[in-house]
Amino acid sequence: MDLRYSDEEEQFRSELRTWLSGVLPNLPPKPSSTDWPGRRAYDAQWQRLLFDAGYAGVDWPVEGGGRGASPIEQLIFKEECERVGAPYVGTGFVGLLHAGPTIIAEGTQAQRETYLAPILRGDDVWCQGFSEPSSGSDLASLRTKAVRDGDEYVINGSKIWTSHAEVADYCELLVRTGPDDSRHKGITWLIMPMKSPGIEIRPLKTIAGSTEFAELFLDDVRVPVANRVGDENDGWRVTMVTLSFERGTGFVGELLESMRILRSLTEFAKRNGSWGDPSIRRRVGTLTASFDALWALTKRNVSEAARNGVPGVGGVVFKLSFSEQGQALSELAMDLLDRAGLSASGLNGGDGLGDLPNAEYVDAWMKSISLTIAAGTSQVQRNIVAERVLGLPKEPK
Amino acid sequence: MDLRYSDEEEQFRSELRTWLSGVLPNLPPKPSSTDWPGRRAYDAQWQRLLFDAGYAGVDWPVEGGGRGASPIEQLIFKEECERVGAPYVGTGFVGLLHAGPTIIAEGTQAQRETYLAPILRGDDVWCQGFSEPSSGSDLASLRTKAVRDGDEYVINGSKIWTSHAEVADYCELLVRTGPDDSRHKGITWLIMPMKSPGIEIRPLKTIAGSTEFAELFLDDVRVPVANRVGDENDGWRVTMVTLSFERGTGFVGELLESMRILRSLTEFAKRNGSWGDPSIRRRVGTLTASFDALWALTKRNVSEAARNGVPGVGGVVFKLSFSEQGQALSELAMDLLDRAGLSASGLNGGDGLGDLPNAEYVDAWMKSISLTIAAGTSQVQRNIVAERVLGLPKEPK
Amino acid sequence: MDFELSQDQRDLQDGIRAVLEGSLSLETSRGREGRDDVVDPKGWTALLDAGVFGLFVPESEGGVGLGLAEGVLVAEEMGRVLVPGPVLSTMALAPILDAARDGIAHGLFEAPARGATAPGLVEHPDSIHALVLLPPLEDPVTEPTLIEHGDLRYSQVLEPLDPFTPLGVLQEPYPVGVSLEGTSSPQLRQRAMVLTAGFQVGIATACVEQATAYAKGREQFGRPIGSFQAIKHLLADALCRSELARSAVYAAAVTLDDPVVATREADTLGCSVTQLQWRVVAGAKILADEAAITNARTAIQVHGGMGFTWEVPMHLFLKRARVLSSTFGTRSQLADMVAALI
Amino acid sequence: MDFELSQDQRDLQDGIRAVLEGSLSLETSRGREGRDDVVDPKGWTALLDAGVFGLFVPESEGGVGLGLAEGVLVAEEMGRVLVPGPVLSTMALAPILDAARDGIAHGLFEAPARGATAPGLVEHPDSIHALVLLPPLEDPVTEPTLIEHGDLRYSQVLEPLDPFTPLGVLQEPYPVGVSLEGTSSPQLRQRAMVLTAGFQVGIATACVEQATAYAKGREQFGRPIGSFQAIKHLLADALCRSELARSAVYAAAVTLDDPVVATREADTLGCSVTQLQWRVVAGAKILADEAAITNARTAIQVHGGMGFTWEVPMHLFLKRARVLSSTFGTRSQLADMVAALI
């Protein structure tokens, strides 16, 4: 139970801080959230800066071209970047956090040589084609079909919740190669170039009005068999291997961001007078305690990953708890905004203290609604805790 | 949507009020909660007074010797009795609210003649032998076995949650007469005299430290076949028939009692200074709104019963909602008591304003814990709402 | 006492539902999503023809001559399909303003409480003929004032939370309007609150119904998701919320309609009729707001990822529920009010 | 940084667990339920022999020389079996009082906040050798005072909520005690808070474990009740509460133990070390209190009717959780404290 960082860890932090403080002031302004080519260029530039400084793929193993940092260093990296507001991984998300590590672990030598370096340098953008309209919580029921035709697979079907599809070069795609009812046993993991003919991209508007996601419609898309990662019908295992790369740092950005919002909310409450209401203060106090605890839990998870390679029980506990606290935070924000929460664009509060923070909070509120849905609904997560951690019996089918 | 009472209903109320105001001042003091013979005598006296005034079995049909009051009059009866603090039905509970109506509906003429009048007069006390240690939510799995031996059933097994067993004359008993796995189809409803040899009564202490309940151990208890209500193996239907007598007034006493406690809590909060805390005031305000709504829902349920004979959807909605609100009320009481909530006996608050109400509130808090368990756990109730009201599919078995 | 709907009330409910299905279904309304003028003239005319705006106007004056009990039934039906436009304010103002009873759209605006820092947001600024300004809650004496649309100065809000509720920020100082002599501000406010609560009950109910239907049809893990207890219990709790809120709203409406009921109930509780009225109205809106917001959240959760898309209308229920819960008192403010009355 | 337990800490945990299983199992303790003296002398001696009371005493003074990180592990194990008696106060006082480190029972009592109307309830009045009185929270300067048992005037409480926590009502005015010169009241209070929070985490954990075991074994409707999602999800949420609280309690303990950690964290948050300490300690106790109370409620619910019986020990967990949540700040008071620090 040691929360002191070692000298090496402190040095890693200090070098990173120095580098960040030098590089951040020279970044160009962030593009608008709807300017996809601009976002891609911005993210690529940042990734290139990281690459040149030796921070690209900080969590990737050295043999994959990454830095091979320890879980503790990964935590430090995310913490420091978040505290100074460094750019997020952005459009590099799928390549850096998901497809890249999968190819390192399961790809052929040729695949590694082809795909890894461009991801690290920020040259290639990847997207994910896992979920389908009829396969959400139950991913193993996916139906997008791939039929072998010589050296190619011919793919038909549709995918949903695909981020950055508009600007992606490749898609990590799960397809059904086994019989319709083969479930986990008939899935294959493919690298699909996004310039392949037959791909239609339709933006998917969320309740926040944004189009972070898209639907993919695949009509006789041909993908070379050489683009298969792992064996045919072994894609489920390949996907699970990727999940095992989680080192307990998955939500560090979101957590520190929530803590920042809570601080700014507190300031807002003090400005607008609602700080005089003890029930508001108590909600702030309790949320502060919860986020502090989630930060402590993160350190436990990372420590366990450092010891055993995976974060253990704490990962799913974190997800469930953070989803609830994140929603509680955004409900508090909406209550504090009162009528000002009826607009997602800036409004002048008329309190002589400058603009209301309503646009930011309202947007955060809408997005927070997905916390208990995305990446595994809370209902599914509770089942996982109950069955895998507590050992309760499965339901009859 | 008419909340005015008719002239006849107003007259019923007014006569009842007059009678109550005459009779209540002359009642003897209530016996202690642990003095069972005293409680039986007290309750019997009150029942006799009701009987003589024509209010015994106010909800029983006239052909069973009751008053045959309408559901609205039943509501008025319960409301008026509660508002002036008239005695509860007490040890007469099972006979008047459960066994009696069952015998009226399903008993033979001889059974009606034997058992009904003594219940109405307060002469006989009944208890219930339904639940078993291994059959709680799943009553149809009950195991207490009755084997036919000539004109008698020979009964072995055990029952739990039996109220007033110590002073009861009869027990309405569910036994298994069919094969072990016959579930709903092998249950029989019997009248078991409590003086029968082979009955052992063991008081069951609750977490509130009281012994309102007992366990019954039945060892070769012999009950005449003539004491069977309904056919052999038809006891499940007999039991369900009894449930259909509910007219939506089942929780009137508890609800009005909760509203009274909320008022007294409010006064306490004003005395002890916590009324200055808006979060306390808001909890009181919200609970007031919820209890007012439950009272309105009661009127909807009773109105539906008056039209269609049964209260419909609202009954289970009431149970679920009231259980939650009742627990919220008692949590509020405990929070207001703070350290004084650590004792279930009287304490002087030292505020110069008399004794703290802690004993009453602490007791109410402990009892409120059973609200989401007794008479169907909230989990089972939610299943009922989902499947029977919303029509959602049953789970696989 | 018979707190079930009368046959006339059931007929009214069926009639309004048929009108809405015909002219103002949610699918129809979605065609005008996000417009500054969300009011479909054909739909509005259908409401006028159905007598919605004359509902509270005496028959002797050409109205329908019904009360709030019927008003909440109409509001509830409108809530179920999220009828857009200043319909509740126009209904509430109809007994006072001739124009409103003829279906000419009017807005209702609460003066912010003293010390409030939120901007003065007026709903449907482009669609209303005039705005009636209610004095702050703490002032029960001053009469409401009417400001003609031409006298209003406002800036359009670019991204209103609810695409069915365009907003403008009123510029201060607000124009001085014409006092509506003889009109009781508290009575008008209570009428608006109860109608709003009725609309919220409609939202809460629609959310249960639509999420239930989805849960029956959507299959995951080889079975309808509605066969999982986690989903069942979410929906059962949602139903409890809407039924409890409905009871409170109906009781509030009847209590405002019927002085005999109000007097008897005030007598039982040992308070004045005025206190009782505020208590039941505020209580009803607390429960209705809570039911609408929470059931909409539940409906989104039951819909899973699809619930988070713009296409599935669940978010529109949530957004409207938020809009309505911020008018005529938030849950916290109303809980304060109830507490102050006991 | 390695926030997992060290091997020494795991050994300590195992060792204490073995001692408790041997001498102070819940079954053993239940034999003394409701007694004015709930402390079993044999069990107490086992704690003393295991080094519990000397845990925080430097090795140079004959103690074990460990910190709060180890203290919360011990408290947690004691919470799991509801060790009765003034064990936390005696542990917390051991670094200050020679007698306490020798296992002579001492009580700790907070002077009520100004204006409080609750009676002054002292725990285990018959079992303690002396009572240490902490000044109210708002006074960080005054040192604690020690009152010998013989000077205490109290009346026994007839029905304490928790049968393992006998209570007395102190008669006012409280006797003037001997000032414990050089002792920091805030430090003592924080130590007691963290130990209390550790005990609560033990309660929260035991409730999950015992309810889970029951849910696996109890069958209804032909299957273990633990196979129903309703039960699974109650227990999953309970586990989340205890794990989150555990993280907070461990972090608070380490922050109090290690000034390097405290300084760095205070620096990151932009507050003083003192502010940071109060923040983490209060936050940990909020979550631990909440986890203990709510998990005990969950455990009762999962046990169904049996959970409502005296025989099944779930109610003892709930009652003790209530007792501990009322000491050294309730959740509301601590939330106020955290809010005041940011």
Short mmCIF file of C-alpha atoms in Angstrom, two decimals, chain B residues 133-138 161 205-207 209 272 327 331 334-335 338-345 347-349 351 356 362 365-366 369-370 372-373 379 395-396, chain D residues 117-119 121 123 157-161 167 169 218 220-223 228 230 234 297 300-301 304-310 315 318-319 322-323 326-327 330 333:
data_model
loop_
_atom_site.label_atom_id
_atom_site.label_comp_id
_atom_site.label_asym_id
_atom_site.label_seq_id
_atom_site.Cartn_x
_atom_site.Cartn_y
_atom_site.Cartn_z
CA PRO B 133 -38.87 -21.88 6.16
CA SER B 134 -38.15 -23.24 2.69
CA SER B 135 -41.19 -21.65 1.01
CA GLY B 136 -41.17 -17.90 1.19
CA SER B 137 -41.58 -16.07 -2.09
CA ASP B 138 -42.34 -19.44 -3.66
CA TRP B 161 -44.28 -16.07 10.22
CA LYS B 205 -37.79 -12.79 17.37
CA THR B 206 -37.51 -10.11 14.71
CA ILE B 207 -34.72 -7.60 14.29
CA GLY B 209 -36.59 -7.47 19.17
CA ASN B 272 -34.47 20.57 17.27
CA GLN B 327 -38.48 3.34 4.20
CA GLU B 331 -34.49 6.91 7.15
CA MET B 334 -33.14 8.25 11.85
CA ASP B 335 -31.16 11.05 10.25
CA ASP B 338 -28.75 11.39 14.80
CA ARG B 339 -27.13 9.80 17.88
CA ALA B 340 -30.48 9.59 19.65
CA GLY B 341 -31.36 6.93 17.08
CA LEU B 342 -28.93 4.57 18.80
CA SER B 343 -31.47 3.69 21.44
CA ALA B 344 -34.88 2.10 21.10
CA SER B 345 -35.92 3.26 24.57
CA LEU B 347 -33.95 9.30 26.06
CA ASN B 348 -34.12 12.82 27.28
CA GLY B 349 -33.02 15.11 24.51
CA ASP B 351 -33.35 20.44 24.62
CA LEU B 356 -37.21 12.77 22.28
CA VAL B 362 -36.37 3.71 16.04
CA TRP B 365 -37.37 2.27 11.41
CA MET B 366 -36.62 -1.34 12.25
CA ILE B 369 -37.11 -2.75 6.90
CA SER B 370 -39.68 -5.48 6.34
CA THR B 372 -39.87 -4.48 0.96
CA ILE B 373 -39.91 -8.09 2.17
CA GLN B 379 -38.44 -8.11 -6.34
CA GLU B 395 -38.12 -15.80 -17.77
CA PRO B 396 -36.91 -19.15 -19.05
CA THR D 117 -29.89 18.62 21.07
CA ALA D 118 -28.97 14.96 20.99
CA PRO D 119 -28.10 13.40 24.34
CA LEU D 121 -24.24 8.94 24.55
CA GLU D 123 -20.39 3.67 24.37
CA VAL D 157 -29.61 3.04 28.19
CA LEU D 158 -32.15 0.25 28.41
CA GLU D 159 -32.45 -0.71 24.78
CA PRO D 160 -29.37 0.20 22.79
CA LEU D 161 -30.00 -0.17 19.07
CA LEU D 167 -24.66 2.90 25.93
CA VAL D 169 -26.27 8.87 28.80
CA ARG D 218 -31.29 -20.71 -1.02
CA GLN D 220 -37.05 -20.70 -4.62
CA PHE D 221 -38.98 -21.41 -7.82
CA GLY D 222 -36.69 -24.36 -8.38
CA ARG D 223 -33.43 -22.47 -8.66
CA PHE D 228 -32.12 -14.20 -10.57
CA ALA D 230 -32.70 -8.93 -9.32
CA LEU D 234 -28.29 -6.01 -5.76
CA ARG D 297 -29.78 -3.36 3.97
CA ILE D 300 -31.22 -8.29 4.75
CA GLN D 301 -33.24 -7.94 1.55
CA GLY D 304 -35.82 -12.17 2.66
CA GLY D 305 -37.94 -12.97 5.69
CA MET D 306 -35.01 -14.71 7.38
CA GLY D 307 -33.05 -11.48 7.16
CA PHE D 308 -35.71 -9.87 9.30
CA THR D 309 -35.19 -12.40 12.10
CA TRP D 310 -32.96 -11.79 15.06
CA HIS D 315 -29.37 -6.99 11.47
CA LEU D 318 -26.87 -2.93 10.01
CA LYS D 319 -27.13 -1.79 13.60
CA ARG D 322 -25.63 2.80 12.09
CA VAL D 323 -23.71 3.21 15.35
CA SER D 326 -23.17 8.37 13.84
CA THR D 327 -19.70 8.76 15.33
CA THR D 330 -22.53 11.64 9.85
CA GLN D 333 -21.81 16.49 8.23
#
